[in-house]
Amino acid sequence: MEKGKTVLDVFNSRANPDTPYDVIVCGGGPAGLGAALAAGMNGAKTVIFEGRNQFGGSATGSNWMEWNALFKDSDGRRRGGVNDLIVDEIQKWGPDAWVKGDRGRVIRDHYALHIHPEYAKKAFFDLFKRYKIDYQLYSPVVGVEKEGDRVTGVVIGAKEGNVTYKGNVIIDASGDGDVAHYAGCEMATEGEETTHWRAFVTVSFLVCNVDTAKFWKWLNMADLMVPSFRPYRERILEPGIKLGYNLPTWIGFDEATVPGIVSINSGTSQEISVDPSKSYSLTYMEQAGTDQAIDFVRWVRTERNHPGMEECYLLRVGPYALARDTRRLIGEYVFTDKDVMNGSQFDDTIATKYGSSDPVGSVRKATTIRQGAPYPYRCYLPKKIDGLLVAGRCGSATLLGHFGGKSIGNMICIGQGAGVAAALCSKNGVQPRKLDYHLIQQKLDEMGVSL
Ligand SMILES: Cc1cc2nc3c(=O)[nH]c(=O)nc-3n(C[C@H](O)[C@H](O)[C@H](O)COP(=O)(O)OP(=O)(O)OC[C@H]3O[C@@H](n4cnc5c(N)ncnc54)[C@H](O)[C@@H]3O)c2cc1C
């Protein structure tokens, strides 16, 4: 029989080890997506590698969790650039794809959207094709190529074995800081600096057959959610644990675009200190997440304590254990909680932060964000290593500096800064630390981003 077409004949956007890339983006979460799209839009030959089976990082990995800070405020003022491109690409699919963040919730998150993860994934594939960006899933970076102190390529642990790709500028948007770690950059690895408190790791899950109208009405009435998760934990979860159920420390409920479904994001790691840079930690979390999801359903069905959920079923756990904080770069500048609270001004600002902050640790310490807080270019720059920019949650910040505005919209915008910088470096033949940041600011301005 004649051999038919193969994937090689039809998949023109695949990563190609023979292509000398201008920009290689490692990690396909919000920061990586922002970076790849910004680099591609600015004419750089770009490839994005994602270690897992889907683009979106924690944004799609947590099902319908609200994507915060996609807008500057509750009036829906736009952020410009790649963020708006992604929002528009998702919103064009209508109510199957997204629902505004203020429906059914007490939380005042109407600057947010709850997004169907499959529509988000579709939007990313379509945008990659539109901007001629190569992309590959199932492609964890497992090492780097270096010439002296300069990173010149990455080693991908592909199904076919290790494959090396060369690029002028590499962007580490792995969230976990894997690339910077392999390159020998100095990293913060111990959670919060003074207490070493580690952020929760979460395995999200979905319940179906919920009477959602009844449930959201009850939840609104109960006033159980944000600004503090603590009341919910004390009023509901501790009694649950006493009754013999294995439950997360706290639970957040997110509205889905599919009838009868509620998306659940929780403190799966309970009070256990989990280092997400270890495969054994993530394996333990998968197991804990499955146990807790099954027990949550048993709990709400037996105790009938969540009106609307009396007849619910567990639909799915996962898709994977989500880390809020793993390794962070200790770069040319370390962004702190004071910077985000005061809105410190920097000459080299190339991104901004909006929205709110997560409480940290047992003291529930939280920062209040100065809206539009500037984020400087030096936070992307390793101290000694060239050829590399680090963006997103593994960028150079203290834990509180990162947690002040770690929302998805902010991470897209921070990634965008890296993508623009990398494209300019490649075009001008300069190393990231030598790039004139005014050029990045000028490009962002042309892209409709106000800093
Ligand atoms: C459970 C949870 C709940 C949250 N709740 C909210 C919320 O309600 N609203 C909100 O706006 N924000 C929320 N956040 C914060 C937000 O999701 C993150 O700050 C944001 O996703 C960080 O983006 P990132 O791209 O830096 O990292 P990530 O989203 O972690 O993406 C990193 C990507 O890199 C990939 N990767 C990792 N290692 C490698 C490697 N070696 N090679 C290739 N790829 C690799 C990962 O698979 C992943 O896709 C939450 C985060 C978590 C974890």
Short mmCIF file of C-alpha atoms and ligand atoms in Angstrom, two decimals:
data_model
loop_
_atom_site.label_atom_id
_atom_site.label_comp_id
_atom_site.label_asym_id
_atom_site.label_seq_id
_atom_site.Cartn_x
_atom_site.Cartn_y
_atom_site.Cartn_z
CA MET A 1 0.00 0.00 0.00
CA GLU A 2 1.28 3.49 -0.84
CA LYS A 3 2.43 5.42 2.16
CA GLY A 4 0.05 8.28 2.95
CA LYS A 5 0.86 11.70 4.33
CA THR A 6 2.62 11.87 7.66
CA VAL A 7 2.55 14.52 10.36
CA LEU A 8 5.75 15.92 8.86
CA ASP A 9 3.81 16.73 5.69
CA VAL A 10 1.01 18.59 7.44
CA PHE A 11 2.45 20.14 10.60
CA ASN A 12 4.46 23.07 9.28
CA SER A 13 4.71 24.86 12.62
CA ARG A 14 6.61 22.10 14.37
CA ALA A 15 9.92 22.89 16.05
CA ASN A 16 12.88 22.25 13.77
CA PRO A 17 16.34 21.58 15.21
CA ASP A 18 17.90 22.78 11.93
CA THR A 19 16.31 26.22 12.26
CA PRO A 20 18.55 28.88 13.83
CA TYR A 21 15.94 30.51 16.05
CA ASP A 22 16.06 34.15 17.05
CA VAL A 23 14.08 33.41 20.20
CA ILE A 24 13.41 30.17 22.08
CA VAL A 25 10.69 30.34 24.71
CA CYS A 26 10.70 27.59 27.35
CA GLY A 27 7.34 27.04 29.03
CA GLY A 28 3.88 27.66 27.64
CA GLY A 29 2.13 29.29 30.61
CA PRO A 30 0.85 32.89 30.64
CA ALA A 31 4.40 34.32 30.69
CA GLY A 32 5.63 32.03 27.91
CA LEU A 33 2.59 32.76 25.76
CA GLY A 34 3.08 36.50 26.26
CA ALA A 35 6.76 36.13 25.38
CA ALA A 36 6.34 33.95 22.29
CA LEU A 37 3.53 36.05 20.83
CA ALA A 38 5.38 39.32 21.46
CA ALA A 39 8.57 37.95 19.88
CA GLY A 40 6.69 36.53 16.89
CA MET A 41 4.69 39.73 16.37
CA ASN A 42 7.95 41.66 16.29
CA GLY A 43 9.39 39.60 13.48
CA ALA A 44 11.61 37.18 15.43
CA LYS A 45 11.81 33.56 14.28
CA THR A 46 10.40 32.05 17.45
CA VAL A 47 9.74 28.62 18.88
CA ILE A 48 7.91 27.80 22.11
CA PHE A 49 8.45 24.53 23.98
CA GLU A 50 6.03 23.23 26.58
CA GLY A 51 6.92 20.29 28.79
CA ARG A 52 3.37 19.05 29.28
CA ASN A 53 0.52 18.29 26.90
CA GLN A 54 -1.12 21.72 26.86
CA PHE A 55 -0.38 25.40 26.58
CA GLY A 56 -1.69 27.75 29.25
CA GLY A 57 0.24 26.68 32.35
CA SER A 58 -1.77 27.18 35.52
CA ALA A 59 -4.35 29.21 33.57
CA THR A 60 -5.63 26.14 31.70
CA GLY A 61 -4.34 23.68 34.30
CA SER A 62 -6.85 24.92 36.83
CA ASN A 63 -9.88 24.48 34.56
CA TRP A 64 -12.20 27.51 34.88
CA MET A 65 -10.23 29.44 37.51
CA GLU A 66 -10.68 33.17 36.92
CA TRP A 67 -7.99 34.84 34.85
CA ASN A 68 -7.43 38.00 36.87
CA ALA A 69 -5.94 41.31 35.76
CA LEU A 70 -6.81 40.80 32.10
CA PHE A 71 -8.17 44.33 32.41
CA LYS A 72 -6.83 47.30 34.35
CA ASP A 73 -9.96 47.74 36.43
CA SER A 74 -13.61 46.87 36.87
CA ASP A 75 -14.52 49.28 34.06
CA GLY A 76 -12.71 46.91 31.72
CA ARG A 77 -9.93 49.32 30.72
CA ARG A 78 -7.68 47.40 28.39
CA ARG A 79 -4.03 46.57 28.91
CA GLY A 80 -3.00 46.65 25.25
CA GLY A 81 -0.58 44.41 23.39
CA VAL A 82 -0.55 40.64 23.62
CA ASN A 83 -2.91 40.51 26.61
CA ASP A 84 -5.71 42.05 24.52
CA LEU A 85 -4.85 39.81 21.58
CA ILE A 86 -5.40 36.72 23.74
CA VAL A 87 -8.57 38.12 25.33
CA ASP A 88 -10.06 38.95 21.91
CA GLU A 89 -9.13 35.57 20.47
CA ILE A 90 -10.95 33.81 23.33
CA GLN A 91 -13.89 36.17 23.55
CA LYS A 92 -14.75 35.72 19.88
CA TRP A 93 -16.02 32.22 20.76
CA GLY A 94 -18.76 33.72 22.92
CA PRO A 95 -20.40 32.28 26.04
CA ASP A 96 -19.24 28.70 25.40
CA ALA A 97 -15.72 29.98 25.96
CA TRP A 98 -15.89 32.56 28.73
CA VAL A 99 -17.99 34.07 31.46
CA LYS A 100 -17.36 37.31 33.31
CA GLY A 101 -15.86 36.94 36.73
CA ASP A 102 -18.62 38.65 38.66
CA ARG A 103 -21.43 36.23 37.88
CA GLY A 104 -22.51 34.08 40.76
CA ARG A 105 -19.68 35.17 42.99
CA VAL A 106 -19.21 37.32 46.03
CA ILE A 107 -15.66 38.02 44.96
CA ARG A 108 -15.36 41.35 43.18
CA ASP A 109 -13.36 39.98 40.30
CA HIS A 110 -15.21 41.55 37.41
CA TYR A 111 -11.91 42.48 35.83
CA ALA A 112 -11.52 38.72 35.36
CA LEU A 113 -12.84 36.07 33.01
CA HIS A 114 -13.50 32.40 33.73
CA ILE A 115 -12.31 30.70 30.55
CA HIS A 116 -13.05 27.25 29.16
CA PRO A 117 -9.58 25.66 29.04
CA GLU A 118 -10.18 23.97 25.67
CA TYR A 119 -11.16 27.26 23.99
CA ALA A 120 -8.09 28.89 25.50
CA LYS A 121 -5.93 26.13 24.04
CA LYS A 122 -7.58 26.58 20.64
CA ALA A 123 -6.90 30.32 20.79
CA PHE A 124 -3.19 29.75 21.51
CA PHE A 125 -2.76 27.32 18.60
CA ASP A 126 -4.52 29.76 16.27
CA LEU A 127 -2.40 32.69 17.42
CA PHE A 128 0.83 30.73 16.99
CA LYS A 129 -0.16 29.93 13.43
CA ARG A 130 -1.18 33.53 12.72
CA TYR A 131 2.19 34.89 13.87
CA LYS A 132 4.21 32.02 12.35
CA ILE A 133 5.52 30.82 15.69
CA ASP A 134 6.79 27.24 15.87
CA TYR A 135 5.48 25.27 18.82
CA GLN A 136 5.89 21.90 20.41
CA LEU A 137 4.25 20.14 23.35
CA TYR A 138 5.63 17.09 25.20
CA SER A 139 8.96 18.93 25.17
CA PRO A 140 10.47 19.59 28.59
CA VAL A 141 13.76 21.46 28.64
CA VAL A 142 16.20 19.10 30.36
CA GLY A 143 19.44 21.01 29.86
CA VAL A 144 21.13 23.95 28.16
CA GLU A 145 23.94 24.46 25.68
CA LYS A 146 26.46 27.11 26.73
CA GLU A 147 29.47 28.89 25.28
CA GLY A 148 31.31 30.26 28.29
CA ASP A 149 28.71 32.15 30.32
CA ARG A 150 26.30 32.48 27.43
CA VAL A 151 23.33 30.17 26.92
CA THR A 152 23.15 29.33 23.22
CA GLY A 153 20.55 26.57 23.11
CA VAL A 154 18.32 24.20 25.00
CA VAL A 155 18.14 20.44 25.19
CA ILE A 156 14.62 19.10 24.85
CA GLY A 157 13.78 15.73 26.40
CA ALA A 158 11.59 14.73 23.44
CA LYS A 159 9.89 11.39 22.83
CA GLU A 160 12.52 10.74 20.18
CA GLY A 161 15.33 11.38 22.68
CA ASN A 162 17.24 14.50 23.61
CA VAL A 163 17.22 17.11 20.83
CA THR A 164 19.19 20.38 20.91
CA TYR A 165 17.78 23.64 19.54
CA LYS A 166 19.92 26.72 19.09
CA GLY A 167 18.72 30.30 19.59
CA ASN A 168 20.07 33.83 19.90
CA VAL A 169 18.04 34.52 23.04
CA ILE A 170 16.45 31.98 25.35
CA ILE A 171 13.51 32.93 27.55
CA ASP A 172 12.91 30.90 30.68
CA ALA A 173 9.15 31.02 31.26
CA SER A 174 9.00 27.59 32.85
CA GLY A 175 7.51 28.95 36.07
CA ASP A 176 9.87 26.64 37.91
CA GLY A 177 13.00 28.42 36.62
CA ASP A 178 14.30 25.16 35.16
CA VAL A 179 16.33 26.76 32.38
CA ALA A 180 17.97 29.34 34.64
CA HIS A 181 18.70 26.56 37.13
CA TYR A 182 20.31 24.36 34.46
CA ALA A 183 22.28 27.39 33.23
CA GLY A 184 23.75 27.91 36.70
CA CYS A 185 21.93 31.13 37.63
CA GLU A 186 21.58 32.05 41.28
CA MET A 187 18.04 31.13 42.35
CA ALA A 188 15.81 31.54 45.43
CA THR A 189 14.53 28.07 46.26
CA GLU A 190 13.27 28.10 49.83
CA GLY A 191 9.84 29.75 49.65
CA GLU A 192 9.24 32.92 51.67
CA GLU A 193 12.59 34.49 52.60
CA THR A 194 12.27 34.77 56.38
CA THR A 195 9.89 31.96 57.37
CA HIS A 196 10.59 29.61 54.45
CA TRP A 197 6.84 29.18 54.17
CA ARG A 198 5.99 27.47 50.90
CA ALA A 199 3.00 28.42 48.82
CA PHE A 200 0.18 25.91 48.40
CA VAL A 201 0.34 23.38 45.61
CA THR A 202 -3.03 22.67 44.06
CA VAL A 203 -4.63 19.88 42.11
CA SER A 204 -7.87 21.36 40.83
CA PHE A 205 -10.98 19.29 40.15
CA LEU A 206 -14.40 19.51 38.55
CA VAL A 207 -17.77 18.48 39.94
CA CYS A 208 -20.81 18.05 37.71
CA ASN A 209 -24.58 17.66 38.11
CA VAL A 210 -24.63 20.69 40.38
CA ASP A 211 -27.76 22.84 40.65
CA THR A 212 -25.57 25.85 39.97
CA ALA A 213 -28.26 28.51 40.37
CA LYS A 214 -28.97 27.23 43.89
CA PHE A 215 -25.30 26.77 44.68
CA TRP A 216 -24.11 30.24 43.64
CA LYS A 217 -27.05 31.86 45.41
CA TRP A 218 -26.11 30.04 48.59
CA LEU A 219 -22.42 30.84 48.24
CA ASN A 220 -23.15 34.52 47.71
CA MET A 221 -25.41 34.55 50.74
CA ALA A 222 -22.86 32.72 52.85
CA ASP A 223 -20.25 35.35 52.03
CA LEU A 224 -17.62 32.72 52.43
CA MET A 225 -14.98 33.67 49.95
CA VAL A 226 -12.38 36.36 49.30
CA PRO A 227 -11.02 38.70 50.69
CA SER A 228 -9.99 36.06 53.19
CA PHE A 229 -10.13 32.32 52.75
CA ARG A 230 -9.80 31.89 56.49
CA PRO A 231 -13.52 32.13 57.42
CA TYR A 232 -14.35 29.48 54.89
CA ARG A 233 -11.70 27.19 56.23
CA GLU A 234 -12.79 27.63 59.83
CA ARG A 235 -16.51 27.36 59.25
CA ILE A 236 -16.54 24.53 56.80
CA LEU A 237 -13.32 22.62 56.40
CA GLU A 238 -12.27 22.02 59.97
CA PRO A 239 -15.67 20.55 60.87
CA GLY A 240 -15.27 18.43 57.75
CA ILE A 241 -11.92 17.14 58.87
CA LYS A 242 -13.32 16.38 62.33
CA LEU A 243 -16.04 14.30 60.70
CA GLY A 244 -13.37 12.15 59.08
CA TYR A 245 -13.08 13.56 55.58
CA ASN A 246 -9.74 14.24 53.91
CA LEU A 247 -10.18 17.78 52.61
CA PRO A 248 -7.98 20.60 51.32
CA THR A 249 -7.11 23.44 53.69
CA TRP A 250 -9.35 25.85 51.81
CA ILE A 251 -11.57 25.72 48.76
CA GLY A 252 -12.29 28.27 46.05
CA PHE A 253 -15.21 27.73 43.67
CA ASP A 254 -15.15 28.95 40.06
CA GLU A 255 -18.03 29.25 37.68
CA ALA A 256 -17.80 27.22 34.46
CA THR A 257 -19.27 27.92 31.04
CA VAL A 258 -20.79 24.41 30.94
CA PRO A 259 -24.13 23.94 32.76
CA GLY A 260 -24.03 21.97 36.00
CA ILE A 261 -20.27 22.16 36.46
CA VAL A 262 -18.32 23.89 39.22
CA SER A 263 -14.55 24.19 38.99
CA ILE A 264 -12.65 23.83 42.26
CA ASN A 265 -9.28 25.31 43.15
CA SER A 266 -8.05 24.52 46.65
CA GLY A 267 -5.21 24.28 49.11
CA THR A 268 -4.44 20.67 48.26
CA SER A 269 -1.08 20.63 50.01
CA GLN A 270 -2.84 21.47 53.29
CA GLU A 271 -0.16 22.68 55.72
CA ILE A 272 2.54 20.37 54.33
CA SER A 273 5.59 22.16 52.96
CA VAL A 274 5.90 21.02 49.35
CA ASP A 275 8.89 21.81 47.10
CA PRO A 276 7.46 21.61 43.57
CA SER A 277 10.91 21.30 41.99
CA LYS A 278 10.90 17.63 42.96
CA SER A 279 9.06 14.94 40.98
CA TYR A 280 8.33 13.02 44.17
CA SER A 281 6.57 16.11 45.61
CA LEU A 282 4.35 16.40 42.55
CA THR A 283 3.57 12.67 42.65
CA TYR A 284 2.52 12.99 46.29
CA MET A 285 0.31 15.95 45.36
CA GLU A 286 -1.42 14.01 42.56
CA GLN A 287 -2.29 11.31 45.07
CA ALA A 288 -3.46 13.82 47.71
CA GLY A 289 -5.52 15.71 45.12
CA THR A 290 -7.32 12.56 44.01
CA ASP A 291 -8.07 11.55 47.61
CA GLN A 292 -9.37 15.00 48.48
CA ALA A 293 -11.55 15.34 45.38
CA ILE A 294 -13.21 12.00 46.08
CA ASP A 295 -13.70 12.93 49.73
CA PHE A 296 -15.08 16.36 48.83
CA VAL A 297 -17.87 14.72 46.85
CA ARG A 298 -18.51 12.18 49.63
CA TRP A 299 -18.59 15.08 52.13
CA VAL A 300 -21.01 17.37 50.32
CA ARG A 301 -23.32 14.47 49.37
CA THR A 302 -23.39 12.96 52.86
CA GLU A 303 -23.48 16.12 54.92
CA ARG A 304 -25.63 18.02 52.42
CA ASN A 305 -23.84 21.18 53.52
CA HIS A 306 -23.44 22.82 50.10
CA PRO A 307 -26.93 23.54 48.75
CA GLY A 308 -27.04 22.66 45.06
CA MET A 309 -24.28 20.06 45.35
CA GLU A 310 -26.31 17.30 47.02
CA GLU A 311 -26.36 15.14 43.87
CA CYS A 312 -23.00 16.11 42.43
CA TYR A 313 -20.41 13.79 40.90
CA LEU A 314 -16.67 14.05 40.54
CA LEU A 315 -15.98 14.71 36.86
CA ARG A 316 -12.19 15.00 36.68
CA VAL A 317 -9.13 15.68 38.80
CA GLY A 318 -6.27 17.67 37.36
CA PRO A 319 -4.87 17.93 34.71
CA TYR A 320 -1.75 18.24 36.88
CA ALA A 321 -0.37 19.54 40.16
CA LEU A 322 -0.01 23.33 39.98
CA ALA A 323 2.77 25.22 41.72
CA ARG A 324 2.45 28.84 42.80
CA ASP A 325 6.13 29.21 43.65
CA THR A 326 9.14 27.04 42.88
CA ARG A 327 12.45 28.73 42.04
CA ARG A 328 12.84 32.45 41.50
CA LEU A 329 15.80 34.13 39.82
CA ILE A 330 18.05 36.32 41.94
CA GLY A 331 18.72 38.75 39.13
CA GLU A 332 20.07 42.22 38.51
CA TYR A 333 17.18 43.59 40.59
CA VAL A 334 14.97 41.70 43.04
CA PHE A 335 11.39 43.00 42.99
CA THR A 336 9.87 43.27 46.50
CA ASP A 337 6.52 43.73 48.21
CA LYS A 338 7.52 47.36 48.87
CA ASP A 339 7.92 47.92 45.14
CA VAL A 340 4.47 46.59 44.36
CA MET A 341 2.82 48.37 47.30
CA ASN A 342 4.49 51.73 46.71
CA GLY A 343 4.46 51.52 42.95
CA SER A 344 8.23 52.18 42.89
CA GLN A 345 9.26 54.02 39.75
CA PHE A 346 11.99 52.52 37.56
CA ASP A 347 13.66 54.01 34.50
CA ASP A 348 13.64 50.54 32.88
CA THR A 349 9.96 49.66 33.45
CA ILE A 350 8.70 47.27 30.77
CA ALA A 351 5.58 45.80 32.42
CA THR A 352 3.00 46.69 35.05
CA LYS A 353 0.99 44.89 37.71
CA TYR A 354 -2.69 45.26 38.48
CA GLY A 355 -5.23 43.46 40.64
CA SER A 356 -4.69 41.99 44.06
CA SER A 357 -2.32 39.85 46.04
CA ASP A 358 -2.43 36.41 47.60
CA PRO A 359 -2.13 36.11 51.35
CA VAL A 360 1.10 34.44 52.38
CA GLY A 361 1.64 31.92 55.14
CA SER A 362 0.10 31.44 58.52
CA VAL A 363 0.26 35.16 59.26
CA ARG A 364 -1.84 35.69 56.11
CA LYS A 365 0.47 38.54 55.20
CA ALA A 366 -0.73 40.18 52.02
CA THR A 367 0.43 43.13 50.01
CA THR A 368 -1.81 45.83 48.63
CA ILE A 369 -0.92 46.57 45.08
CA ARG A 370 -0.48 50.05 43.74
CA GLN A 371 -2.48 49.65 40.54
CA GLY A 372 -0.20 49.79 37.53
CA ALA A 373 2.88 49.08 39.68
CA PRO A 374 5.92 49.23 37.41
CA TYR A 375 8.06 46.11 36.84
CA PRO A 376 11.64 46.72 35.64
CA TYR A 377 13.69 45.06 32.90
CA ARG A 378 16.48 44.19 35.37
CA CYS A 379 14.16 41.58 36.96
CA TYR A 380 14.53 39.47 33.80
CA LEU A 381 18.34 39.59 33.78
CA PRO A 382 20.49 36.93 35.46
CA LYS A 383 23.54 38.42 37.19
CA LYS A 384 26.22 36.57 35.25
CA ILE A 385 24.65 34.47 32.52
CA ASP A 386 24.10 35.94 29.03
CA GLY A 387 21.71 34.89 26.27
CA LEU A 388 18.91 34.39 28.80
CA LEU A 389 15.86 36.28 30.03
CA VAL A 390 13.70 34.97 32.89
CA ALA A 391 10.01 35.88 32.91
CA GLY A 392 6.86 35.10 34.89
CA ARG A 393 6.66 33.53 38.29
CA CYS A 394 10.33 32.48 38.12
CA GLY A 395 11.42 36.09 37.50
CA SER A 396 13.57 37.96 40.00
CA ALA A 397 11.38 38.79 43.01
CA THR A 398 10.89 37.99 46.65
CA LEU A 399 7.93 35.72 47.32
CA LEU A 400 5.78 38.67 48.42
CA GLY A 401 7.06 40.75 45.52
CA HIS A 402 5.86 38.05 43.16
CA PHE A 403 2.62 37.35 45.04
CA GLY A 404 1.72 41.03 44.85
CA GLY A 405 0.14 40.79 41.43
CA LYS A 406 0.85 37.23 40.32
CA SER A 407 -2.40 37.12 38.36
CA ILE A 408 -2.55 35.73 34.87
CA GLY A 409 -2.93 39.08 33.06
CA ASN A 410 0.20 40.37 34.80
CA MET A 411 2.18 37.28 33.86
CA ILE A 412 1.13 37.65 30.20
CA CYS A 413 2.31 41.28 30.27
CA ILE A 414 5.60 40.41 31.98
CA GLY A 415 6.16 37.69 29.40
CA GLN A 416 5.42 40.19 26.66
CA GLY A 417 8.27 42.40 27.92
CA ALA A 418 10.67 39.47 27.59
CA GLY A 419 9.45 38.64 24.09
CA VAL A 420 9.90 42.20 22.86
CA ALA A 421 13.34 42.44 24.47
CA ALA A 422 14.47 39.11 22.99
CA ALA A 423 13.29 40.07 19.49
CA LEU A 424 15.20 43.36 19.73
CA CYS A 425 18.34 41.66 21.03
CA SER A 426 18.29 39.19 18.17
CA LYS A 427 17.64 41.88 15.57
CA ASN A 428 20.35 44.20 16.90
CA GLY A 429 22.86 41.47 17.73
CA VAL A 430 23.20 42.48 21.39
CA GLN A 431 23.06 40.55 24.62
CA PRO A 432 20.01 41.19 26.83
CA ARG A 433 22.02 43.05 29.48
CA LYS A 434 23.40 45.43 26.83
CA LEU A 435 20.03 46.21 25.24
CA ASP A 436 18.88 49.81 25.53
CA TYR A 437 15.61 49.44 27.46
CA HIS A 438 14.22 52.57 25.79
CA LEU A 439 13.88 50.45 22.64
CA ILE A 440 11.67 47.96 24.50
CA GLN A 441 9.53 50.77 25.91
CA GLN A 442 9.18 52.30 22.44
CA LYS A 443 8.09 48.96 20.94
CA LEU A 444 5.58 48.38 23.74
CA ASP A 445 4.17 51.83 23.11
CA GLU A 446 3.73 50.94 19.42
CA MET A 447 1.90 47.78 20.56
CA GLY A 448 -0.58 49.90 22.55
CA VAL A 449 0.85 49.12 25.98
CA SER A 450 0.90 52.03 28.42
CA LEU A 451 3.54 51.64 31.10
C1 LIG B 1 -3.49 26.76 41.92
C2 LIG B 1 -3.30 28.16 41.47
C3 LIG B 1 -4.33 29.05 41.57
C4 LIG B 1 -4.18 30.34 41.08
N1 LIG B 1 -5.26 31.19 41.11
C5 LIG B 1 -5.23 32.26 40.29
C6 LIG B 1 -6.43 32.96 40.02
O1 LIG B 1 -7.49 32.64 40.53
N2 LIG B 1 -6.37 33.99 39.13
C7 LIG B 1 -5.19 34.38 38.55
O2 LIG B 1 -5.20 35.31 37.72
N3 LIG B 1 -4.04 33.76 38.85
C8 LIG B 1 -4.04 32.70 39.67
N4 LIG B 1 -2.89 32.00 39.93
C9 LIG B 1 -1.61 32.57 39.48
C10 LIG B 1 -1.29 32.34 38.03
O3 LIG B 1 -1.93 31.21 37.53
C11 LIG B 1 0.22 32.20 37.87
O4 LIG B 1 0.88 33.28 38.51
C12 LIG B 1 0.63 32.14 36.42
O5 LIG B 1 0.04 31.03 35.79
C13 LIG B 1 2.14 32.07 36.30
O6 LIG B 1 2.46 32.06 34.94
P1 LIG B 1 3.83 31.47 34.43
O7 LIG B 1 3.71 31.39 32.95
O8 LIG B 1 4.94 32.24 35.01
O9 LIG B 1 3.93 30.00 35.07
P2 LIG B 1 3.00 28.69 34.86
O10 LIG B 1 1.56 29.06 34.72
O11 LIG B 1 3.39 27.80 35.98
O12 LIG B 1 3.49 28.11 33.48
C14 LIG B 1 4.76 27.51 33.33
C15 LIG B 1 4.68 26.55 32.14
O13 LIG B 1 5.99 26.03 31.89
C16 LIG B 1 5.91 24.62 31.69
N5 LIG B 1 7.19 24.04 32.09
C17 LIG B 1 7.66 23.82 33.34
N6 LIG B 1 8.89 23.30 33.30
C18 LIG B 1 9.21 23.19 31.99
C19 LIG B 1 10.35 22.72 31.30
N7 LIG B 1 11.43 22.26 31.95
N8 LIG B 1 10.34 22.73 29.95
C20 LIG B 1 9.25 23.19 29.26
N9 LIG B 1 8.13 23.65 29.87
C21 LIG B 1 8.12 23.65 31.22
C22 LIG B 1 4.76 24.19 32.59
O14 LIG B 1 4.25 22.94 32.19
C23 LIG B 1 3.78 25.36 32.41
O15 LIG B 1 2.94 25.16 31.31
C24 LIG B 1 -2.97 30.73 40.48
C25 LIG B 1 -1.90 29.84 40.43
C26 LIG B 1 -2.06 28.56 40.91
C27 LIG B 1 -0.92 27.59 40.81
#
